[in-house]
mmCIF file of C-alpha atoms in Angstrom:
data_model
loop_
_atom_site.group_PDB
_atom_site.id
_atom_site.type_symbol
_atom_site.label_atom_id
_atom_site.label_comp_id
_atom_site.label_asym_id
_atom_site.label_seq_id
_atom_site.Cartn_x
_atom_site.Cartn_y
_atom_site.Cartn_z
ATOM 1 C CA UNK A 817 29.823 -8.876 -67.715
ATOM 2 C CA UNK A 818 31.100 -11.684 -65.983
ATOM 3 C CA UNK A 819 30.004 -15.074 -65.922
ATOM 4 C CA UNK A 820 27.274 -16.797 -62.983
ATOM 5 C CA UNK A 821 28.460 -20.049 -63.103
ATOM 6 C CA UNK A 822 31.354 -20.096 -60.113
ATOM 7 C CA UNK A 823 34.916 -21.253 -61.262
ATOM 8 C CA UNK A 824 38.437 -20.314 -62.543
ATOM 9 C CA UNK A 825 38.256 -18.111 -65.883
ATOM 10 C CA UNK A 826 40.759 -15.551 -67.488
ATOM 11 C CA UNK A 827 39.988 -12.204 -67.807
ATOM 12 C CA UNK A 828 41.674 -10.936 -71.247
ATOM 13 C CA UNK A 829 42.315 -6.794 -72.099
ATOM 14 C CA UNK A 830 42.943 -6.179 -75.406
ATOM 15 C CA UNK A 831 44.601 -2.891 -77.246
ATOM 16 C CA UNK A 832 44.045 -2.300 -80.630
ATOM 17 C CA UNK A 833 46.122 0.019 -82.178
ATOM 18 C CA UNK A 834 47.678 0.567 -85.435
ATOM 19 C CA UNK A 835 50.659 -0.432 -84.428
ATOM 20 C CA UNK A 836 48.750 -3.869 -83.883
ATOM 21 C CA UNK A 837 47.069 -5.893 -80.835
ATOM 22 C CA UNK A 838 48.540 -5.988 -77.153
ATOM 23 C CA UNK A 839 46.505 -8.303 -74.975
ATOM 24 C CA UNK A 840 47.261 -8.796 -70.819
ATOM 25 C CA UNK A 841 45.592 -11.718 -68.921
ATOM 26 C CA UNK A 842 44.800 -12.263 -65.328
ATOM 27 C CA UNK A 843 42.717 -14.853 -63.553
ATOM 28 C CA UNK A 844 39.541 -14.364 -62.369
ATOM 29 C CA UNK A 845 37.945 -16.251 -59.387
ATOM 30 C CA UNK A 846 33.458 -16.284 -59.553
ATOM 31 C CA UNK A 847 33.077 -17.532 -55.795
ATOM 32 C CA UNK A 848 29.621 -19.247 -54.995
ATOM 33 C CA UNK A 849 27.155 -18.486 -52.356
ATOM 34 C CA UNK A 850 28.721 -18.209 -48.868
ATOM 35 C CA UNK A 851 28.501 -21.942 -47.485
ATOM 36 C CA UNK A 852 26.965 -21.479 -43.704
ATOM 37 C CA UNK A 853 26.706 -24.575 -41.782
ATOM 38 C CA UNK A 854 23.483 -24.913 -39.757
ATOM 39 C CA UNK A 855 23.614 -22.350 -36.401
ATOM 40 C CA UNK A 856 25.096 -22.252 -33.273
ATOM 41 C CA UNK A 857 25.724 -20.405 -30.856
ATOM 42 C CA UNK A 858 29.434 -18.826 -29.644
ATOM 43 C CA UNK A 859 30.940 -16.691 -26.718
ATOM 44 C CA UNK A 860 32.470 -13.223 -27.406
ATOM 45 C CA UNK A 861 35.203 -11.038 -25.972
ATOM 46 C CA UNK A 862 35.273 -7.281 -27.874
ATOM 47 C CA UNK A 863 34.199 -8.674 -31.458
ATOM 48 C CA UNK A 864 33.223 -5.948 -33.614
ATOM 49 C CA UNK A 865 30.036 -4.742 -34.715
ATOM 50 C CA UNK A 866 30.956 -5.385 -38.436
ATOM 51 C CA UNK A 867 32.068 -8.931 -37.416
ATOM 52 C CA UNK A 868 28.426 -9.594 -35.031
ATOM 53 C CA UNK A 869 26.526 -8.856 -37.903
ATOM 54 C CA UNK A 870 27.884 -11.069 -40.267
ATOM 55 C CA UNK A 871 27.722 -14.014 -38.181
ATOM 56 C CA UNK A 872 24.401 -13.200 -37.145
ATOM 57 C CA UNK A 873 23.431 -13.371 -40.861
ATOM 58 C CA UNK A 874 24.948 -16.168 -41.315
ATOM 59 C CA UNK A 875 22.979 -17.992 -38.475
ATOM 60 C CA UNK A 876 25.848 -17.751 -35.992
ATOM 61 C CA UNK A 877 24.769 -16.368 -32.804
ATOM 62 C CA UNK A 878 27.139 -13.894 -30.547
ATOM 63 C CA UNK A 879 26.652 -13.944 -26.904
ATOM 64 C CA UNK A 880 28.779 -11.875 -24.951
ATOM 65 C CA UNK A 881 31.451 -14.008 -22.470
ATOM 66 C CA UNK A 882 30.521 -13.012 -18.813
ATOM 67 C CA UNK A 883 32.620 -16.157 -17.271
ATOM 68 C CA UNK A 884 29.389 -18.143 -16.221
ATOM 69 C CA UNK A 885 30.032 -21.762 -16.219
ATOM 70 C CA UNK A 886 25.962 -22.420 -17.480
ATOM 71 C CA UNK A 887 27.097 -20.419 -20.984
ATOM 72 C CA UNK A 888 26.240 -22.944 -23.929
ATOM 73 C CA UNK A 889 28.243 -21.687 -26.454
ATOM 74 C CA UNK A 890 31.395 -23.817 -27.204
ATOM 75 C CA UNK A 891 33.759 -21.085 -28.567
ATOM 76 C CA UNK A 892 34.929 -18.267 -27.420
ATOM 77 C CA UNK A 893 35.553 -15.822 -30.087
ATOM 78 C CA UNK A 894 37.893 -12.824 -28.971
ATOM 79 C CA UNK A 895 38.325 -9.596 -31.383
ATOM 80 C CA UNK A 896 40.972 -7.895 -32.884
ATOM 81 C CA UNK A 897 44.060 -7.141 -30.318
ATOM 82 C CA UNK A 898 40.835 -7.570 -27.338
ATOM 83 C CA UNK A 899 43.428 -10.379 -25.556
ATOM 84 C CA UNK A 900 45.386 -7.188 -24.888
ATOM 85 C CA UNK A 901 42.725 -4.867 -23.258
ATOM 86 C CA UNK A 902 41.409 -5.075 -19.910
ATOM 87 C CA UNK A 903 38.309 -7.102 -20.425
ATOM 88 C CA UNK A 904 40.499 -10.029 -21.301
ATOM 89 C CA UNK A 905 42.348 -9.967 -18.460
ATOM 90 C CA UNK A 906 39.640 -9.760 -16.035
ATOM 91 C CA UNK A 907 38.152 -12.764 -17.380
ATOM 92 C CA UNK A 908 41.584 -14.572 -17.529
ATOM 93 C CA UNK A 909 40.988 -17.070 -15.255
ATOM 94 C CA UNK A 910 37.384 -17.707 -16.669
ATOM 95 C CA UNK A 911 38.965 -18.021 -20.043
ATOM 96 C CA UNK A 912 41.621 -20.710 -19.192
ATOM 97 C CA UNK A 913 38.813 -22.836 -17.083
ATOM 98 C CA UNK A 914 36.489 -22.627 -20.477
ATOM 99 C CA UNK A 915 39.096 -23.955 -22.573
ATOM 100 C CA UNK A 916 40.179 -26.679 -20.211
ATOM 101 C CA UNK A 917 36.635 -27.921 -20.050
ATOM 102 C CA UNK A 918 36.661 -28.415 -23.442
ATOM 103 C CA UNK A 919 36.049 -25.095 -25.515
ATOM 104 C CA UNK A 920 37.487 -23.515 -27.982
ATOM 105 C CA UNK A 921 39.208 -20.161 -27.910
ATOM 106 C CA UNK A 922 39.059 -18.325 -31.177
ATOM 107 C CA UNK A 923 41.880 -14.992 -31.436
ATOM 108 C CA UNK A 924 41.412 -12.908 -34.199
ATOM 109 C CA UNK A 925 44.869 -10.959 -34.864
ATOM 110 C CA UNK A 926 45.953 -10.844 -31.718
ATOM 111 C CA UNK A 927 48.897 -8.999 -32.825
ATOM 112 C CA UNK A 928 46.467 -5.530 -33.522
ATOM 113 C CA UNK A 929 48.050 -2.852 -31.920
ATOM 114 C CA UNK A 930 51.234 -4.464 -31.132
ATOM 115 C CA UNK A 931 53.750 -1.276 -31.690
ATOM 116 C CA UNK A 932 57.010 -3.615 -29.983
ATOM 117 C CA UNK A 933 56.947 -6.937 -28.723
ATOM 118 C CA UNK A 934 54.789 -8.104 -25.668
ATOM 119 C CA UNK A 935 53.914 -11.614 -24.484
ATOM 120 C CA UNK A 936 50.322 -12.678 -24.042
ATOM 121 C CA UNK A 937 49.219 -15.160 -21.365
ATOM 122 C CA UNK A 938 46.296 -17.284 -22.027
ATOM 123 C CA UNK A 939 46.948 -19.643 -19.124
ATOM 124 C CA UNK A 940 50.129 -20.739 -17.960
ATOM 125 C CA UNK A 941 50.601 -23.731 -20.603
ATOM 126 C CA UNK A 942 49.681 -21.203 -23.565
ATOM 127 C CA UNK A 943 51.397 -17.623 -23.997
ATOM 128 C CA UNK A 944 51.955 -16.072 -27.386
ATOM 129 C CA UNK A 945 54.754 -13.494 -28.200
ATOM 130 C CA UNK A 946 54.175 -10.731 -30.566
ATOM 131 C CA UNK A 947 56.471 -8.830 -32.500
ATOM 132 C CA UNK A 948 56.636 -6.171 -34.377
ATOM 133 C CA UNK A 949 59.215 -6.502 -37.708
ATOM 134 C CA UNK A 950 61.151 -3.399 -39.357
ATOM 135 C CA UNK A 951 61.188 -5.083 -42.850
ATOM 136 C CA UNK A 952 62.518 -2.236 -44.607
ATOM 137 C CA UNK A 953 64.402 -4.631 -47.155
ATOM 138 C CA UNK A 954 60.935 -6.464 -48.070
ATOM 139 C CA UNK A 955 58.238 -4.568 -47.402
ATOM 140 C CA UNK A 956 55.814 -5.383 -44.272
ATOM 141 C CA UNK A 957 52.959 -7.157 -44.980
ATOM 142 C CA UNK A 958 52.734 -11.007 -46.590
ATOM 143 C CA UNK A 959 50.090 -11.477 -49.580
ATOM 144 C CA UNK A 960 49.844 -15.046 -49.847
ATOM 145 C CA UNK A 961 48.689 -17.504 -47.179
ATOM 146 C CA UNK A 962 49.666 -21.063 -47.703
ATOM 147 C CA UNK A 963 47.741 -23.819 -46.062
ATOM 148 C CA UNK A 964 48.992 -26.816 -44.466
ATOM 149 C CA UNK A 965 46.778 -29.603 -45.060
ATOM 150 C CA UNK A 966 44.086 -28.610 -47.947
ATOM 151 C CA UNK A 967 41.776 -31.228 -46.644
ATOM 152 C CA UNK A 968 41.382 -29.626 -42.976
ATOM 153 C CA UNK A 969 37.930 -28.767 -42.390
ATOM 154 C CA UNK A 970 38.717 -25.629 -41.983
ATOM 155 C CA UNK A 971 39.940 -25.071 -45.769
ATOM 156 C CA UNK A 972 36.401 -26.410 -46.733
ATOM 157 C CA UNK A 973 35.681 -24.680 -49.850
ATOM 158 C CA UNK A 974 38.940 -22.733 -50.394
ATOM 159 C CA UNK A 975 41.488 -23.629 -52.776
ATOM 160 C CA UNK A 976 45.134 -22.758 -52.388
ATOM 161 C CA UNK A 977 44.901 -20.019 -55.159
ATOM 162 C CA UNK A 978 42.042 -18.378 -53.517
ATOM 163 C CA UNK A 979 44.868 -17.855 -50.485
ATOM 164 C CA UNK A 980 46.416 -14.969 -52.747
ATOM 165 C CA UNK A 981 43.614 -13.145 -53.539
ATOM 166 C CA UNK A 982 42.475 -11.259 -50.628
ATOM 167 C CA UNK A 983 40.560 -8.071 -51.283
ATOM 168 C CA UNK A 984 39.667 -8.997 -54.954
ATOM 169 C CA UNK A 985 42.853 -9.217 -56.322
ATOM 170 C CA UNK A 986 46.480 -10.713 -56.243
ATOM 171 C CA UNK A 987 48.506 -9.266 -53.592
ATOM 172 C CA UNK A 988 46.037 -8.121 -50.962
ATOM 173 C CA UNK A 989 47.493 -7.286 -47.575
ATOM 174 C CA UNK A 990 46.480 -10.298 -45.510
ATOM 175 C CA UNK A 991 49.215 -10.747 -42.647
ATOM 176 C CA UNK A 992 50.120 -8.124 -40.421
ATOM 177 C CA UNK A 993 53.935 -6.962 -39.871
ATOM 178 C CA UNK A 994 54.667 -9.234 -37.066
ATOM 179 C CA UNK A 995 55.958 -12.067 -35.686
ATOM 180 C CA UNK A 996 53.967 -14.377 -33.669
ATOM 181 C CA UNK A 997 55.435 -17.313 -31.923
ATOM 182 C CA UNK A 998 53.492 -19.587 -29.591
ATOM 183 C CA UNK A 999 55.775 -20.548 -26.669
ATOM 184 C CA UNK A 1000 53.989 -23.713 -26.654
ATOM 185 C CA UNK A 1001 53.655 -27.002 -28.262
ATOM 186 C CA UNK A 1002 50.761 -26.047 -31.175
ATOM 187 C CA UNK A 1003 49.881 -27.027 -34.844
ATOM 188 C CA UNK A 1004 50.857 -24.868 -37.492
ATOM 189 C CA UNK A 1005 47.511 -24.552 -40.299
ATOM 190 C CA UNK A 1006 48.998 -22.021 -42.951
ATOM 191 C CA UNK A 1007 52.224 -19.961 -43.231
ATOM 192 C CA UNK A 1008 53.309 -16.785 -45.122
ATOM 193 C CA UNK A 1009 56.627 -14.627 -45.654
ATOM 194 C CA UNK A 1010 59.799 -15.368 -46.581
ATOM 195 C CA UNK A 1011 60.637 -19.229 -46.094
ATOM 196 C CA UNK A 1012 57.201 -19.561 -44.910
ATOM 197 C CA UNK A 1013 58.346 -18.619 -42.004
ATOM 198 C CA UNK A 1014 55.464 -16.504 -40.840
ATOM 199 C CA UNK A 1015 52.870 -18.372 -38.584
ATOM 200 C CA UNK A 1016 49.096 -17.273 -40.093
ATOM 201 C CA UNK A 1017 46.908 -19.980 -38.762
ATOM 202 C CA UNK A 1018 48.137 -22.166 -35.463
ATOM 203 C CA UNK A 1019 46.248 -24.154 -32.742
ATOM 204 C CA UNK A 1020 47.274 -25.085 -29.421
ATOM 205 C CA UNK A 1021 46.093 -27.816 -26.887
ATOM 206 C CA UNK A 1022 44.596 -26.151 -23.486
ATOM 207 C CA UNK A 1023 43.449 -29.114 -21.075
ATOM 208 C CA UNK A 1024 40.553 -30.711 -23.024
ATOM 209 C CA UNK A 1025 40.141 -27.546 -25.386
ATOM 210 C CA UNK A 1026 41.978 -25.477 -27.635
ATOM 211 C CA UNK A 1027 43.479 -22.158 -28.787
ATOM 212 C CA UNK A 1028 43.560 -21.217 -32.164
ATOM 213 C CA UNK A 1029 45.281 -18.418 -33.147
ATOM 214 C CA UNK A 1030 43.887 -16.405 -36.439
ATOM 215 C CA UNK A 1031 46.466 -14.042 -38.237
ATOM 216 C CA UNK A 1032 44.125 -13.409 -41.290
ATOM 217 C CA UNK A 1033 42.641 -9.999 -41.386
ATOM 218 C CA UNK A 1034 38.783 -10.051 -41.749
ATOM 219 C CA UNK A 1035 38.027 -6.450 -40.705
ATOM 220 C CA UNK A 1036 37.026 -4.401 -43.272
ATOM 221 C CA UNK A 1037 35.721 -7.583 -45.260
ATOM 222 C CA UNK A 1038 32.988 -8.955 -43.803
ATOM 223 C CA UNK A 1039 30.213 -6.403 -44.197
ATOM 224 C CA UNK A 1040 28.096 -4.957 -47.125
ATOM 225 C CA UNK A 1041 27.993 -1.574 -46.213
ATOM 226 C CA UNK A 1042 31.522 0.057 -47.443
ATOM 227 C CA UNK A 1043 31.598 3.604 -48.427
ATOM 228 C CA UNK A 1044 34.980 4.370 -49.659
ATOM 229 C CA UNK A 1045 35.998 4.529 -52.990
ATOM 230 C CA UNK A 1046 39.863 4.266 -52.678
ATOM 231 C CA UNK A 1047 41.502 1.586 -54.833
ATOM 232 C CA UNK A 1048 43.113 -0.179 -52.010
ATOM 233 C CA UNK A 1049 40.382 0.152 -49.623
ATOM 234 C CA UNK A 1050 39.206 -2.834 -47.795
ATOM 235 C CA UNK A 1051 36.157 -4.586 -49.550
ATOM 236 C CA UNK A 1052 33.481 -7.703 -49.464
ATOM 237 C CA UNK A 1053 35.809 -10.828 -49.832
ATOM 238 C CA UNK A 1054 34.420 -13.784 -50.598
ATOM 239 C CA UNK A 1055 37.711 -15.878 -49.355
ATOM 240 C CA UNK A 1056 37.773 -13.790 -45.961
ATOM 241 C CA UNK A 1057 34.174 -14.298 -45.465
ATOM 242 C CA UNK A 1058 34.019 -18.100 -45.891
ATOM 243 C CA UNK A 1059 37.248 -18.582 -43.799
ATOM 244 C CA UNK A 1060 35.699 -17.176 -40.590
ATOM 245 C CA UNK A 1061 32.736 -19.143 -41.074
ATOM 246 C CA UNK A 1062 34.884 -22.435 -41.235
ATOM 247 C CA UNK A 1063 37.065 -21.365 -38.301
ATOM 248 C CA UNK A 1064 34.256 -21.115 -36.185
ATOM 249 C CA UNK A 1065 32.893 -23.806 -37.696
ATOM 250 C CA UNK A 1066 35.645 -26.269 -36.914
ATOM 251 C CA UNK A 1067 36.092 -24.661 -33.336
ATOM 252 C CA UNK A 1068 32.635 -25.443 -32.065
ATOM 253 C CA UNK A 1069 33.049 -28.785 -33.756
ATOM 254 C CA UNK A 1070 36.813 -29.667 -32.572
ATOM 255 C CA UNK A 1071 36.466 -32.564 -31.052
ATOM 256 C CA UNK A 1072 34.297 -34.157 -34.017
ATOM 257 C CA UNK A 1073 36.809 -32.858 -36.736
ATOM 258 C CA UNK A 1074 40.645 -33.958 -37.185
ATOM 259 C CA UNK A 1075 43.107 -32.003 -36.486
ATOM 260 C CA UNK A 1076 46.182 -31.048 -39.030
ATOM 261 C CA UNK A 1077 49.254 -32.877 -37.432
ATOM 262 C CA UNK A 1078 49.102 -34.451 -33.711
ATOM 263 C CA UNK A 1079 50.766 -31.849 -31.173
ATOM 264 C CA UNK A 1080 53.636 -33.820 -30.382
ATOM 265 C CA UNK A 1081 54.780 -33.923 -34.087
ATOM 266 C CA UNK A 1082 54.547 -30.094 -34.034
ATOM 267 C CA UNK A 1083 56.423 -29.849 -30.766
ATOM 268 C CA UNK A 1084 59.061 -31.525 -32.510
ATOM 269 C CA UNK A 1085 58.915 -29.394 -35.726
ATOM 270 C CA UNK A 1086 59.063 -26.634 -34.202
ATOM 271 C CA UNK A 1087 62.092 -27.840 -32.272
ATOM 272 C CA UNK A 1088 63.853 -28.033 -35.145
#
């Protein structure tokens, strides 16, 4: 049984034998209840139905994005690898004229799907490259995400250990096996790989809006309803769940909250 009072506690095995007592330790994270802020509404773009329903118990409203200038919501939340398809580029121009007028843009893993390396245009001052990586010499997919500035808004509730323990446990594919470079100046939120050289979490200026650019992989552990057995199937994650709520959070509050660096400091970071 584990304990109901939320906090850091280690879990202890123990093997008695007669050869005497073996014990092995790991830590073990009790999460409280999901922290929803009060509701609102946002715009969507081919979000999926596991990620409409959790928002919509959480309060969060999806309305789909149809380009109409009378839509209230103040983020635009666009699914996994959806900036790629079709839809997205029909509504291109709609898009860009949203986010100069103030909204936010929301991508979730843009890079889904991404076999080689393509270049997405948001509007002519934002476009993203994606790029697939070999990484036969250190296997494909980064574990631990590590944040920026702790006290961004959007780390409400999240401590830096919780970052490396996706899917329940320590080691829980989190980043995708790409490379994704914004060929524009942006703020960089969290980092992973080697070097922490891996953009996870980034944010671009777009007129009087924004772009942020989500890396972290929430499919698969959002909903309640998961069948599968396997051991390293995707489950409920506390971490995963409470991230996406402060994203959106934070995007439909922008221009209220602080951002992590100014953009001009980034520009020159990533410069160098």
């Amino acid at each position: 049984l584990f304990p109901q009072e939320p906090g850091r506690y280690t879990l202890q095995a123990e093997l008695h034998s007669e050869f005497g007592l073996e014990t092995s330790t790991k830590p073990v994270h009790v999460f409280p209840q999901l922290r929803v802020p009060a509701p609102f509404q946002v715009a969507t773009i081919g979000l999926s139905e596991e990620t409409r329903e959790f928002l919509a118990s959480c309060g969060i409203e999806c309305r789909p994005f149809t380009g109409e200038s009378n839509n209230k919501s103040r983020v635009l939340v666009v699914g996994e690898g959806q900036s790629r398809m079709k839809v997205f580029a029909s509504l291109r121009s709609a898009v860009s004229e949203f986010a100069r007028g103030g909204g936010s843009i929301v991508l979730l893993e843009p890079e889904f799907g991404v076999d080689d390396n393509e270049v997405l245009v948001i509007d002519d001052d934002v476009q993203i490259e994606m790029k697939r990586r070999e990484d036969r010499d250190k296997g494909g997919y980064d574990s631990y995400v590590f944040m920026e500035d702790p006290s961004h808004p959007i780390w409400e509730g999240i401590a830096q250990e919780h970052l490396f323990l996706f899917n329940g446990a320590l080691g829980g594919e989190i980043i995708s096996q790409h490379d994704v470079m914004l060929k524009s100046p942006h703020a960089v939120m969290a980092r992973c790989g080697l070097n922490l050289g891996v953009v996870a979490l980034a944010e671009a200026p777009l007129g009087s809006g924004r772009v942020l650019v989500s890396r972290l992989q929430t499919r698969g552990r959002l909903g309640s309803n998961r069948d599968s057995q396997s051991l390293f199937d995707r489950r409920i994650d506390p971490v995963a769940r409470q991230y996406l709520v402060n994203l959106l959070w934070y995007a439909s509050n922008g221009q209220n909250n602080k951002r992590t660096f100014s953009f001009d400091e980034i520009q020159d970071k990533s410069a160098s």
